Short mmCIF file of C-alpha atoms and ligand atoms in Angstrom, two decimals:
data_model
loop_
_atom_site.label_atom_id
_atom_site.label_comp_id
_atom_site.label_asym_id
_atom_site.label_seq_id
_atom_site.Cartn_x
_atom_site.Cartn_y
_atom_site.Cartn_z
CA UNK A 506 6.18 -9.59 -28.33
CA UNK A 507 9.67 -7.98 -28.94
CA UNK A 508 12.84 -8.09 -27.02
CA UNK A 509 13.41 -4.57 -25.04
CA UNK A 510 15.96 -2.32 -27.02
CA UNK A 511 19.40 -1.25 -25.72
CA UNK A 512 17.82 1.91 -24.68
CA UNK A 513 16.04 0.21 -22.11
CA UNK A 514 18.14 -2.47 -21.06
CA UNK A 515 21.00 0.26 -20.18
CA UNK A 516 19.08 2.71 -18.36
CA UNK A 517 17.33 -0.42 -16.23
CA UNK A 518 20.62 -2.30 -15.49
CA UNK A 519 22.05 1.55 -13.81
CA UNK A 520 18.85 1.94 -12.58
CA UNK A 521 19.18 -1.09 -10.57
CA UNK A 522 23.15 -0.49 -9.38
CA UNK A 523 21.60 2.95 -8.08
CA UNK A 524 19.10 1.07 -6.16
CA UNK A 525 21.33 -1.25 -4.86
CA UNK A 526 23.68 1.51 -3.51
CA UNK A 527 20.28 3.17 -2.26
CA UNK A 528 19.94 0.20 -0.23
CA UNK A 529 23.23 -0.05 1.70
CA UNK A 530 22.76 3.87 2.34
CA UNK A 531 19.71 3.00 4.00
CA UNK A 532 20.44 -0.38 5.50
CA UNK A 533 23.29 2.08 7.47
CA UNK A 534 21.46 5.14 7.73
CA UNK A 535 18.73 4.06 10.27
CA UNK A 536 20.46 3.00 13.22
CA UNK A 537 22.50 6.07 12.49
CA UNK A 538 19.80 8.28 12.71
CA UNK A 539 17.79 6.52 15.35
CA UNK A 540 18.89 8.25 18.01
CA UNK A 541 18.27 11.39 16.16
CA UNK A 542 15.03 10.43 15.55
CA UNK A 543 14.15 9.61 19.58
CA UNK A 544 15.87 12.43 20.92
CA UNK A 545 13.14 14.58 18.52
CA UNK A 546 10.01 13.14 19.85
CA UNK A 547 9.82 10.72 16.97
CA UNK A 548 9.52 7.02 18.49
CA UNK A 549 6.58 4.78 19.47
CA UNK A 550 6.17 1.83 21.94
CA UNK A 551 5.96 -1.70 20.33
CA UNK A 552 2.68 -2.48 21.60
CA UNK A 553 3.09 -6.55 20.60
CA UNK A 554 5.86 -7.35 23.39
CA UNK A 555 5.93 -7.49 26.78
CA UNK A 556 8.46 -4.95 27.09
CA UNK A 557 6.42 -2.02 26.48
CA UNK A 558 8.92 0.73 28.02
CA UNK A 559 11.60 0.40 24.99
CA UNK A 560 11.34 3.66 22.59
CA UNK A 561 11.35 2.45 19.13
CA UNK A 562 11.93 5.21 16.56
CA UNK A 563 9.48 6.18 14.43
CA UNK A 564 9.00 7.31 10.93
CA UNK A 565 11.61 5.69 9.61
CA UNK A 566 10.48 6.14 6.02
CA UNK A 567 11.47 9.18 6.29
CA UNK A 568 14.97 7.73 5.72
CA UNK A 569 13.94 5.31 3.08
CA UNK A 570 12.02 7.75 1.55
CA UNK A 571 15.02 10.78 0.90
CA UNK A 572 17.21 8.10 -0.13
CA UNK A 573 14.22 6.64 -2.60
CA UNK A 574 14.17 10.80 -3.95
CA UNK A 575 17.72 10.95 -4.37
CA UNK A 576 18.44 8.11 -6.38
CA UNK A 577 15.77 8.99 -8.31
CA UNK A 578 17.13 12.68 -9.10
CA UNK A 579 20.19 10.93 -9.61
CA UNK A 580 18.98 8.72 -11.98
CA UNK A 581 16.99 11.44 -14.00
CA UNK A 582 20.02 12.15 -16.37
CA UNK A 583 19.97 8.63 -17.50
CA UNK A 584 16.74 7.90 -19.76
CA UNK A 585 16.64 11.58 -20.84
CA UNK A 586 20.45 12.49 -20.77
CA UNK A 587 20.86 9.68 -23.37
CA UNK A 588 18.95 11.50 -25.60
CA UNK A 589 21.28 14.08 -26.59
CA UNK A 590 23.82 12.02 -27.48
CA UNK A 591 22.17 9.04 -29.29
CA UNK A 592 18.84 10.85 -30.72
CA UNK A 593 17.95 13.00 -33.21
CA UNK A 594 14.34 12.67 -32.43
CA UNK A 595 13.08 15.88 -30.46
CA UNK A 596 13.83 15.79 -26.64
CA UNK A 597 10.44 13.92 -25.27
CA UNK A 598 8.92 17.05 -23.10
CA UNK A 599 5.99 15.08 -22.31
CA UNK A 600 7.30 12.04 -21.03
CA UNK A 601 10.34 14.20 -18.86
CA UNK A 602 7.08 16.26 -17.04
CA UNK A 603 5.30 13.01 -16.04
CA UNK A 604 8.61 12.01 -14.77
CA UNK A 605 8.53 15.14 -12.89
CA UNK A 606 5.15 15.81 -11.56
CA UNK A 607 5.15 12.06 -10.71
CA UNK A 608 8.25 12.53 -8.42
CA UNK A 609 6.46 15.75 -7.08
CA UNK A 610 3.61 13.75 -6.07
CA UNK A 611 5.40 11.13 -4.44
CA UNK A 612 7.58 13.81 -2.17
CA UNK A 613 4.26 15.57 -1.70
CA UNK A 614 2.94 12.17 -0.18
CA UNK A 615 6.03 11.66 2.51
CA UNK A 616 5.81 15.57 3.42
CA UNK A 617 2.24 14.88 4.45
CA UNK A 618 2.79 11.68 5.81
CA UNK A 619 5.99 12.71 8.07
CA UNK A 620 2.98 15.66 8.74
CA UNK A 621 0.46 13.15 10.26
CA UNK A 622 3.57 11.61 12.51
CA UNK A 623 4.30 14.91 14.29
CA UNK A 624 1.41 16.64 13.96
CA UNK A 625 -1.61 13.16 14.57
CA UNK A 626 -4.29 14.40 11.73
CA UNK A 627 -7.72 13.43 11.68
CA UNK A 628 -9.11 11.05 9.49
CA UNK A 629 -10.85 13.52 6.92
CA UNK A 630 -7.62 14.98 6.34
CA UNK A 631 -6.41 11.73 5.27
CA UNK A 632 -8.69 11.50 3.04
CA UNK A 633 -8.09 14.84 1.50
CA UNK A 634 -4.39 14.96 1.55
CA UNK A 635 -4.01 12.08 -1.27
CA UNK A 636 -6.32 13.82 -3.22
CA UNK A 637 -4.71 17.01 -3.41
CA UNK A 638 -1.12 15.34 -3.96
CA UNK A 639 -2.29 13.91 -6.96
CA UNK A 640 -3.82 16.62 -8.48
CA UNK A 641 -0.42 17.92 -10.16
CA UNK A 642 0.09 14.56 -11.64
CA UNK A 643 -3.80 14.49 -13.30
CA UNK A 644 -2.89 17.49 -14.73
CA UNK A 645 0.06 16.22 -16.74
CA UNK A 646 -1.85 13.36 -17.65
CA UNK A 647 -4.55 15.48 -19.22
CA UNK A 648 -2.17 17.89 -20.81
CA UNK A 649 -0.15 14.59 -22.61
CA UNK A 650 -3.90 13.46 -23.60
CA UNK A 651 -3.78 10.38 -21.39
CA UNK A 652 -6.23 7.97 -22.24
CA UNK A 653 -9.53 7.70 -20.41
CA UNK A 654 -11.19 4.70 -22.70
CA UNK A 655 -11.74 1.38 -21.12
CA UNK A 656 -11.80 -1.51 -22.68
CA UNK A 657 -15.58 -3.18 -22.63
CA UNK A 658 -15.88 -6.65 -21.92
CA UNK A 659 -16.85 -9.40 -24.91
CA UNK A 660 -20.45 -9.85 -23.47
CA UNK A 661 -21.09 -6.13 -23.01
CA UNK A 662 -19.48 -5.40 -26.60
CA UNK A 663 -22.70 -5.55 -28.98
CA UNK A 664 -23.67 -2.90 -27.04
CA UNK A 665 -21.28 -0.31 -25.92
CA UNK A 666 -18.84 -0.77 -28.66
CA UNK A 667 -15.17 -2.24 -28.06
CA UNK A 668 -13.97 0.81 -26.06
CA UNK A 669 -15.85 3.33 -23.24
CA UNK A 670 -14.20 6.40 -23.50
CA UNK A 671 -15.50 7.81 -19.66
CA UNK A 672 -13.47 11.06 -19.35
CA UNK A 673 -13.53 12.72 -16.14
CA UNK A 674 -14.66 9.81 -14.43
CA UNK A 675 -11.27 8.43 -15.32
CA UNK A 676 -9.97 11.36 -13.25
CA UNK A 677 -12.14 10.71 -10.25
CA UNK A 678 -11.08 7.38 -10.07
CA UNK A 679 -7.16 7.93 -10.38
CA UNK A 680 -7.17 10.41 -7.57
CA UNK A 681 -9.67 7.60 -5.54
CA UNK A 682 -6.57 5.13 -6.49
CA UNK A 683 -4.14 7.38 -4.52
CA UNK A 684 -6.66 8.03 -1.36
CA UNK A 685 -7.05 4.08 -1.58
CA UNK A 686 -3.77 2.89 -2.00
CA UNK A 687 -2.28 5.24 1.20
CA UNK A 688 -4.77 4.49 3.04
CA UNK A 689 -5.31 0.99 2.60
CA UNK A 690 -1.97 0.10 3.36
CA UNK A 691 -1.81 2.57 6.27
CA UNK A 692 -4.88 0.41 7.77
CA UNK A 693 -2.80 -3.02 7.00
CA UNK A 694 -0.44 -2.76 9.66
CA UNK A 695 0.42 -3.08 13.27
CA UNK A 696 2.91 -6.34 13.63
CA UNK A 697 6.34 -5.57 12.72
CA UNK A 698 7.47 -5.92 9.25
CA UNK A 699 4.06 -5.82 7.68
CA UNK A 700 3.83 -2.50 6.35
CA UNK A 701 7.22 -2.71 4.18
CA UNK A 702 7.07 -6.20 3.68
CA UNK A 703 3.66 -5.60 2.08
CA UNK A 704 5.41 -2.52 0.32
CA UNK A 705 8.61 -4.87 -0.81
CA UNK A 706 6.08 -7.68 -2.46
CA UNK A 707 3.41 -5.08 -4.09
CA UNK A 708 6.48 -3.70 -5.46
CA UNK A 709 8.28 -6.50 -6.61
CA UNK A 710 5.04 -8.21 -8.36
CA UNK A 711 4.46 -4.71 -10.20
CA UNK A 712 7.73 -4.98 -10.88
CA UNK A 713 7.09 -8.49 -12.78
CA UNK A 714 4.04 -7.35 -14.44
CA UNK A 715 6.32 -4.11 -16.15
CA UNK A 716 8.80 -6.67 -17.31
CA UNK A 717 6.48 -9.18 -18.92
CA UNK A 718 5.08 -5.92 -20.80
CA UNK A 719 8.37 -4.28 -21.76
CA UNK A 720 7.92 -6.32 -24.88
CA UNK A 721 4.00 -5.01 -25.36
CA UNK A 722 2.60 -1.90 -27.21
CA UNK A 723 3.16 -0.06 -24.21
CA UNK A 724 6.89 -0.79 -23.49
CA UNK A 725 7.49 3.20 -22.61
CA UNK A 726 4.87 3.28 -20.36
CA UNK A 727 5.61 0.52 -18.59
CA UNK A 728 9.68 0.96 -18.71
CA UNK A 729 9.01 4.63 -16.60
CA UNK A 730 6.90 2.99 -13.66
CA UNK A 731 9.86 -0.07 -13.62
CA UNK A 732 11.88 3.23 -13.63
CA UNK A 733 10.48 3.99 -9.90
CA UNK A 734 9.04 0.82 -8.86
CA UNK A 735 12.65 -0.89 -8.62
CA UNK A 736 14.94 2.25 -6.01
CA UNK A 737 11.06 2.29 -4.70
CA UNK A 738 11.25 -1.69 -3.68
CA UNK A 739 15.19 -1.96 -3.09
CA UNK A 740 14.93 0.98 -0.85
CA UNK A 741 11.94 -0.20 1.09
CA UNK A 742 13.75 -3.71 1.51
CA UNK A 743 16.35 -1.62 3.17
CA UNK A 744 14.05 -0.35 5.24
CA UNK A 745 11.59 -3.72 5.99
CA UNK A 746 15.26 -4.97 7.41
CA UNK A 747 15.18 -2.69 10.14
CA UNK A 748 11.53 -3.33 10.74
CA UNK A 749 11.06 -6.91 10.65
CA UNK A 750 10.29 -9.00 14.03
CA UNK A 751 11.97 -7.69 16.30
CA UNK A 752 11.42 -4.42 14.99
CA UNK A 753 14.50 -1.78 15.27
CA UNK A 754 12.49 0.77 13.73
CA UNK A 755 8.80 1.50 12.87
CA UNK A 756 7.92 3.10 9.35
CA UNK A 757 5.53 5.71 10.15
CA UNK A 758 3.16 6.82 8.39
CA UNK A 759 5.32 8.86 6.45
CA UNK A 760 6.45 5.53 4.82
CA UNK A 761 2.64 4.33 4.25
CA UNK A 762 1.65 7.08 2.76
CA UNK A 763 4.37 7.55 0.72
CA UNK A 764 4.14 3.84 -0.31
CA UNK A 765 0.58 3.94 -0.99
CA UNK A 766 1.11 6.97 -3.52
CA UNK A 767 4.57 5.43 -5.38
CA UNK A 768 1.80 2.73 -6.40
CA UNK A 769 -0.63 5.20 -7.33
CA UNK A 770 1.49 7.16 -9.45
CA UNK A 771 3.27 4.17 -11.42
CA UNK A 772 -0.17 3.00 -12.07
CA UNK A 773 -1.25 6.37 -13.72
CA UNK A 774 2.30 6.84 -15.40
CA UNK A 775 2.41 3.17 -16.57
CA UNK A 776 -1.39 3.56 -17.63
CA UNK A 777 -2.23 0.30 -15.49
CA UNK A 778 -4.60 2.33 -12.47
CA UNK A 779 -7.04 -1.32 -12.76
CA UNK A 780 -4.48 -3.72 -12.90
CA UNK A 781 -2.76 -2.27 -10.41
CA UNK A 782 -5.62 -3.26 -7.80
CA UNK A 783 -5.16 -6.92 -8.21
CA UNK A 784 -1.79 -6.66 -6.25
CA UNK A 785 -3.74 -5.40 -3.26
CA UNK A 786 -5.95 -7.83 -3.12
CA UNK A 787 -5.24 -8.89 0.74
CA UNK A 788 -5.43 -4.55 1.50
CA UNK A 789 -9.16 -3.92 0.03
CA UNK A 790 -10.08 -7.55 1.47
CA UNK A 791 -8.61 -5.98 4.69
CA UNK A 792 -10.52 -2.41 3.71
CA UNK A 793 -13.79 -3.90 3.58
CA UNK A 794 -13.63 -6.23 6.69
CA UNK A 795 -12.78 -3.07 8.22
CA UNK A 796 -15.58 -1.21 7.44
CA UNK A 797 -18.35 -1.58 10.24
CA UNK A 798 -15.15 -0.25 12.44
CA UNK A 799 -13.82 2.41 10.30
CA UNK A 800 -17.68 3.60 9.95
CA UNK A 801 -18.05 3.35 13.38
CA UNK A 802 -21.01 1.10 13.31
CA UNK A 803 -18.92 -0.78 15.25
CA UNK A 804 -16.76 1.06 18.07
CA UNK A 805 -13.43 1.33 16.69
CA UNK A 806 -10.60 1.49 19.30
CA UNK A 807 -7.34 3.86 17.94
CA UNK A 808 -5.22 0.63 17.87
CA UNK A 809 -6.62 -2.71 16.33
CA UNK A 810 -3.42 -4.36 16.47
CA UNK A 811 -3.66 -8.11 17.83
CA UNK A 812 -3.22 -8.46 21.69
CA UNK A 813 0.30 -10.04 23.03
CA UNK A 814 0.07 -12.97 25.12
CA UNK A 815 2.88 -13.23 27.62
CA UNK A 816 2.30 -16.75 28.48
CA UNK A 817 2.36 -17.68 25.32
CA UNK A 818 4.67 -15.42 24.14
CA UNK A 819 2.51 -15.07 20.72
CA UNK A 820 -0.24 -12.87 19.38
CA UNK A 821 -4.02 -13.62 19.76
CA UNK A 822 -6.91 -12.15 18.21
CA UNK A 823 -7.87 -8.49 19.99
CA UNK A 824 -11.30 -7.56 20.96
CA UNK A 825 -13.81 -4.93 21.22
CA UNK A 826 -16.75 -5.02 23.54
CA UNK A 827 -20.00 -2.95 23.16
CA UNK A 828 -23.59 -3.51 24.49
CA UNK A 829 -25.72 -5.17 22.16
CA UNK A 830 -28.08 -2.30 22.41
CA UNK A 831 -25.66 0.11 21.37
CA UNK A 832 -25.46 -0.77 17.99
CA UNK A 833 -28.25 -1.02 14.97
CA UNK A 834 -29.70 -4.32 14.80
CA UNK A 835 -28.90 -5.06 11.15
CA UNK A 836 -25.26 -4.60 12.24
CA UNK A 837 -25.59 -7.32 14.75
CA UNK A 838 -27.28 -9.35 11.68
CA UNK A 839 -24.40 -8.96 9.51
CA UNK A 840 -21.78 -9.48 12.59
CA UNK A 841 -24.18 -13.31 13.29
CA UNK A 842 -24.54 -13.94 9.42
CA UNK A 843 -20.26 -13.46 9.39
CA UNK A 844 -19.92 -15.27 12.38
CA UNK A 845 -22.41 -18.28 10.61
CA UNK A 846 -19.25 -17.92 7.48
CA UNK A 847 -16.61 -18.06 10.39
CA UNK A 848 -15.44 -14.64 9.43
CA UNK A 849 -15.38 -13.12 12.85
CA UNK A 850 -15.26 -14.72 16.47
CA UNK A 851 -18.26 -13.34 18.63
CA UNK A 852 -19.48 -13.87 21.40
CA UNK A 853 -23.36 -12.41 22.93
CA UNK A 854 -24.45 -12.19 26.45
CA UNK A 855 -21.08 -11.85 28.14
CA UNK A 856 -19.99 -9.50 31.13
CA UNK A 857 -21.06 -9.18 34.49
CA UNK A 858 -24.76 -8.41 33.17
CA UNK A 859 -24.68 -10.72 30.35
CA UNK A 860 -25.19 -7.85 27.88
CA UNK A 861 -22.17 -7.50 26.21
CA UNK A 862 -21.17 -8.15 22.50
CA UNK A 863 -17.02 -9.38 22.42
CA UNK A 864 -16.09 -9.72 18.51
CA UNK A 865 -12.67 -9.29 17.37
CA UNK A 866 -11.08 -6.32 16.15
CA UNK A 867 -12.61 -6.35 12.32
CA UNK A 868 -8.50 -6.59 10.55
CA UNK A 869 -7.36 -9.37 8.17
CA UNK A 870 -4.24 -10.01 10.70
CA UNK A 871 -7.01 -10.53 13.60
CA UNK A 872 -9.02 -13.01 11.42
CA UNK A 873 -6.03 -14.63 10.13
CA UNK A 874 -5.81 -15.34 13.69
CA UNK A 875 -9.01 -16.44 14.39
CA UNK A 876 -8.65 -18.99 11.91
CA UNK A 877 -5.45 -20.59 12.89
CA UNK A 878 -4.73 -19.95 15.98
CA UNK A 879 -2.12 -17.54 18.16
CA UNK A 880 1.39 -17.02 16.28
CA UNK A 881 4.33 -15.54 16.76
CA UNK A 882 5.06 -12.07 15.66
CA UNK A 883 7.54 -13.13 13.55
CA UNK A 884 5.77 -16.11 11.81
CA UNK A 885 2.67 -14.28 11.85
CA UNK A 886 4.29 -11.19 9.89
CA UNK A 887 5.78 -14.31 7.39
CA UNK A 888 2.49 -15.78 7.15
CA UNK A 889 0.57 -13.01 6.04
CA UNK A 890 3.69 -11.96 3.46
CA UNK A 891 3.57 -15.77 1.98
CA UNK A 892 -0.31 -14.81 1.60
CA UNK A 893 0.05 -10.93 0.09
CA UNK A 894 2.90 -13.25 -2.33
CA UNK A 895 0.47 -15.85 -3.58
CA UNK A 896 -2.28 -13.16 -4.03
CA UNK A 897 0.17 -11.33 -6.49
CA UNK A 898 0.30 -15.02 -8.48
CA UNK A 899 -3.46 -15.32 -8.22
CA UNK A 900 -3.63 -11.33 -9.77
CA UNK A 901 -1.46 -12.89 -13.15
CA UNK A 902 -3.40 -15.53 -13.42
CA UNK A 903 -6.39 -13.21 -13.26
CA UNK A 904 -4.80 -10.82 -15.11
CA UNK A 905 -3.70 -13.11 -18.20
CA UNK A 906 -5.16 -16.27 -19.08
CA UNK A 907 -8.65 -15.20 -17.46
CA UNK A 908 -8.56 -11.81 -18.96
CA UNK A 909 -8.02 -13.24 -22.41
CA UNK A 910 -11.52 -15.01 -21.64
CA UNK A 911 -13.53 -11.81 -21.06
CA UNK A 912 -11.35 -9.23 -23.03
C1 UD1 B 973 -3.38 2.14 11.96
C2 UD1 B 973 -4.60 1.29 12.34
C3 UD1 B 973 -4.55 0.89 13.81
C4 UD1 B 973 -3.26 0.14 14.07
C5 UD1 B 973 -2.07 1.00 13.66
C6 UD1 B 973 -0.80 0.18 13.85
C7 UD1 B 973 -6.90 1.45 11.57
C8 UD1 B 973 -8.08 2.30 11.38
N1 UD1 B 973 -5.80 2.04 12.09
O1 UD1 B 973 -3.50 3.37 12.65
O2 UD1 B 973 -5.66 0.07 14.12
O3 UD1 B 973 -3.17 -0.19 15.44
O4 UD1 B 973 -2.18 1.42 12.29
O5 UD1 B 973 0.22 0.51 13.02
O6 UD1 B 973 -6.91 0.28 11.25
N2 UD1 B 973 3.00 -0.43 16.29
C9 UD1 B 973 3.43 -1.55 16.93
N3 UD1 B 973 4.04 -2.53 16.20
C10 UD1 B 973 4.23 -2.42 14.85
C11 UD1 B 973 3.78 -1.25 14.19
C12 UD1 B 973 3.16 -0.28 14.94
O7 UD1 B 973 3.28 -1.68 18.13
O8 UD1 B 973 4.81 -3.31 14.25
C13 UD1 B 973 2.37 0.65 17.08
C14 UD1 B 973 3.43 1.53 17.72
O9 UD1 B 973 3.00 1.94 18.98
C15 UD1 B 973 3.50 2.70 16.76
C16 UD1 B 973 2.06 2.80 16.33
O10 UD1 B 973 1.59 1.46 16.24
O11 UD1 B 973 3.94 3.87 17.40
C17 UD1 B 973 1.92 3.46 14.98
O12 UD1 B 973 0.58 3.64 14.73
P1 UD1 B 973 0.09 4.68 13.62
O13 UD1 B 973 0.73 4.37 12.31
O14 UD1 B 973 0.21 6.06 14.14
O15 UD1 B 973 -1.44 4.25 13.57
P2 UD1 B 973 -2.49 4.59 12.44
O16 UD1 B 973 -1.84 4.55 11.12
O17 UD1 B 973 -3.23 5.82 12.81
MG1 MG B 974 0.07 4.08 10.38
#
């Protein structure tokens, strides 16, 4: 392990004074612009509050998201400006076009995603939209001969050899990483503050995990995607400010998608696409819980956020209700063998004919519910943070000391 040179430590330390400025422009900017923003159409109703009739603006990422780009135009004299005045090596081309085609992604991401605000796509489009954003980004990677060998585990070794080199399935699965990651975190939402919270601790534990390897064999790598990562975090905290309980703004999902793909693209850049997936361990637990609703095997309302009770003044678990001859019988199986692992609250033979199915609306926030009970918004939003937090110390752990074990 070495110590990170000067030429890192400098670039880093203005990298972070940018990002701090970043973050007063857009701790100001919002209510600014929020006006702006509701005057154009832009705002939403917050559906968790018995007030229902306030306009909250939306697509607020927008904001976070121009200030994120400019900073990081700023900043793009700094690693590579340096080198005409301390180097005599040759100006790095290939490392200056991921830089690039990585920011090009990213503001291809927010255009789409400020798209889907205004314009309300449908889901196969959201699908296809990552895709194609990353595509400029793959093509860099194969141009600088990006690796596209995995490492095999010790058991599997005596017979596939240390390394797998897999080639273009590499490719399918970094572009899957950036239709994951935006969408994933997209579905993760509806309670104010959890989409940039979420955002701010992803990005702060990838953040970690760069630093610990500044001092590995792939210190450059992992130096460009701190390069983003940090204005990408500060900049969101900015904006999770404004969004936190009770929310001021909403994100949009200009800010989800553009999120999602920041993550995407550091992975690539910082050659980390599978680590990367242990900091989203609460998302794909929420992605698969979700699927019997997002496959419509299970009717899937357009919002699945939790239902406000006014008595209470705290969130409970929302529902769904279907007849039980509506849906395929080995759905009903799995929904009985989940409620039998107190995974999902359902109930058979209710309404006026006793033949309706009530189960909960199939999200981690709903099931954290379940399992302990209303909450506040607020407290809720904190609770499920503290969890995404402890899941990025569980992905270490996983990704050090038990790693050693089986690589
Ligand atoms: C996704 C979820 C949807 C969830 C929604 C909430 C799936 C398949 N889709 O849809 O179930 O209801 O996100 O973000 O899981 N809102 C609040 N409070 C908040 C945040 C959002 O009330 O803290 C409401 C507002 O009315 C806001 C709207 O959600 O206008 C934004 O929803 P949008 O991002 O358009 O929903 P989707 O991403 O399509
Ligand atoms: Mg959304």
């Amino acid at each position: 392990h070495r110590t990170p040179g000067y030429e890192m430590v400098v670039p880093l330390c203005i990298n972070v004074v940018l990002s701090v400025v970043g973050f007063g422009v857009v701790l100001r900017a919002i209510p600014a612009l929020s006006s702006m923003f509701i005057d154009a159409g832009l705002f939403g109703r917050d559906l968790c509050k018995a007030d229902r009739t306030k306009k909250v603006p939306e697509s607020m990422g927008m904001v976070s998201g121009t200030v994120f780009l400019v900073m990081m135009f700023l900043f793009l004299g700094v690693p590579f400006g340096q080198h005409f005045i301390t180097s005599s090596k040759p100006f790095p081309h290939a490392a200056f076009s991921e830089y690039l085609t990585s920011l090009l992604s990213i503001c291809c991401m927010l255009f789409l995603g400020f798209a889907d605000d205004v314009l309300n796509l449908k889901w196969r489009y959201k699908l296809v939209l990552p895709t194609l954003a990353s595509l400029p980004l793959l093509m860099v990677y194969y141009i600088n001969q990006g690796s596209t060998t995995v490492v095999v585990p010790r058991l599997l070794r005596a017979w596939m050899g240390g390394t797998l080199n897999i080639g273009v399935l590499y490719y399918i699965y970094m572009s899957m990483l950036a239709v994951f990651c935006t969408n994933a975190i997209n579905i993760y939402a509806g309670i104010n503050g959890l989409e940039s919270g979420q955002a701010v601790v992803v990005g702060a534990s990838v953040a970690v995990f760069n630093m610990i390897e500044l001092g590995g064999f792939q210190a450059k790598s992992h130096f460009f995607s701190l390069c983003v990562i940090i204005p990408f975090t500060i900049t969101s905290l900015g904006l999770f400010i404004h969004n936190r309980y009770p929310a001021k703004a909403f994100v949009g999902d200009t800010f989800t998608y553009f999120a999602g793909m920041t993550f995407a693209v550091v992975a690539i850049i910082g050659h980390f696409s599978k680590t990367v997936l242990l900091f989203f361990i609460p998302q794909i637990f929420n992605f698969l819980y979700s699927v019997p609703q997002l496959f419509h095997f299970v009717p899937c309302p357009r919002h699945r956020l939790p239902q406000y009770n006014k008595k209470l003044d705290k969130l409970e678990p929302s529902v769904v209700e279907f007849r039980d001859t509506s849906v395929q019988w080995q759905v009903m199986a799995a929904l009985r063998l989940l409620k039998y692992l107190r995974l999902v609250h359902l109930e058979e033979g209710v309404g006026e004919d006793g033949k309706l199915c009530r189960v909960n609306n199939l999200t981690l926030v709903n099931l954290v519910l379940v399992l302990i009970g209303p909450q506040h918004e607020g407290s809720l939003t904190t609770k499920l943070l503290v969890i995404q937090g402890l899941c990025s110390g569980l992905a270490l752990f996983i990704r050090y000391p038990l790693a050693d074990l089986f690589f």
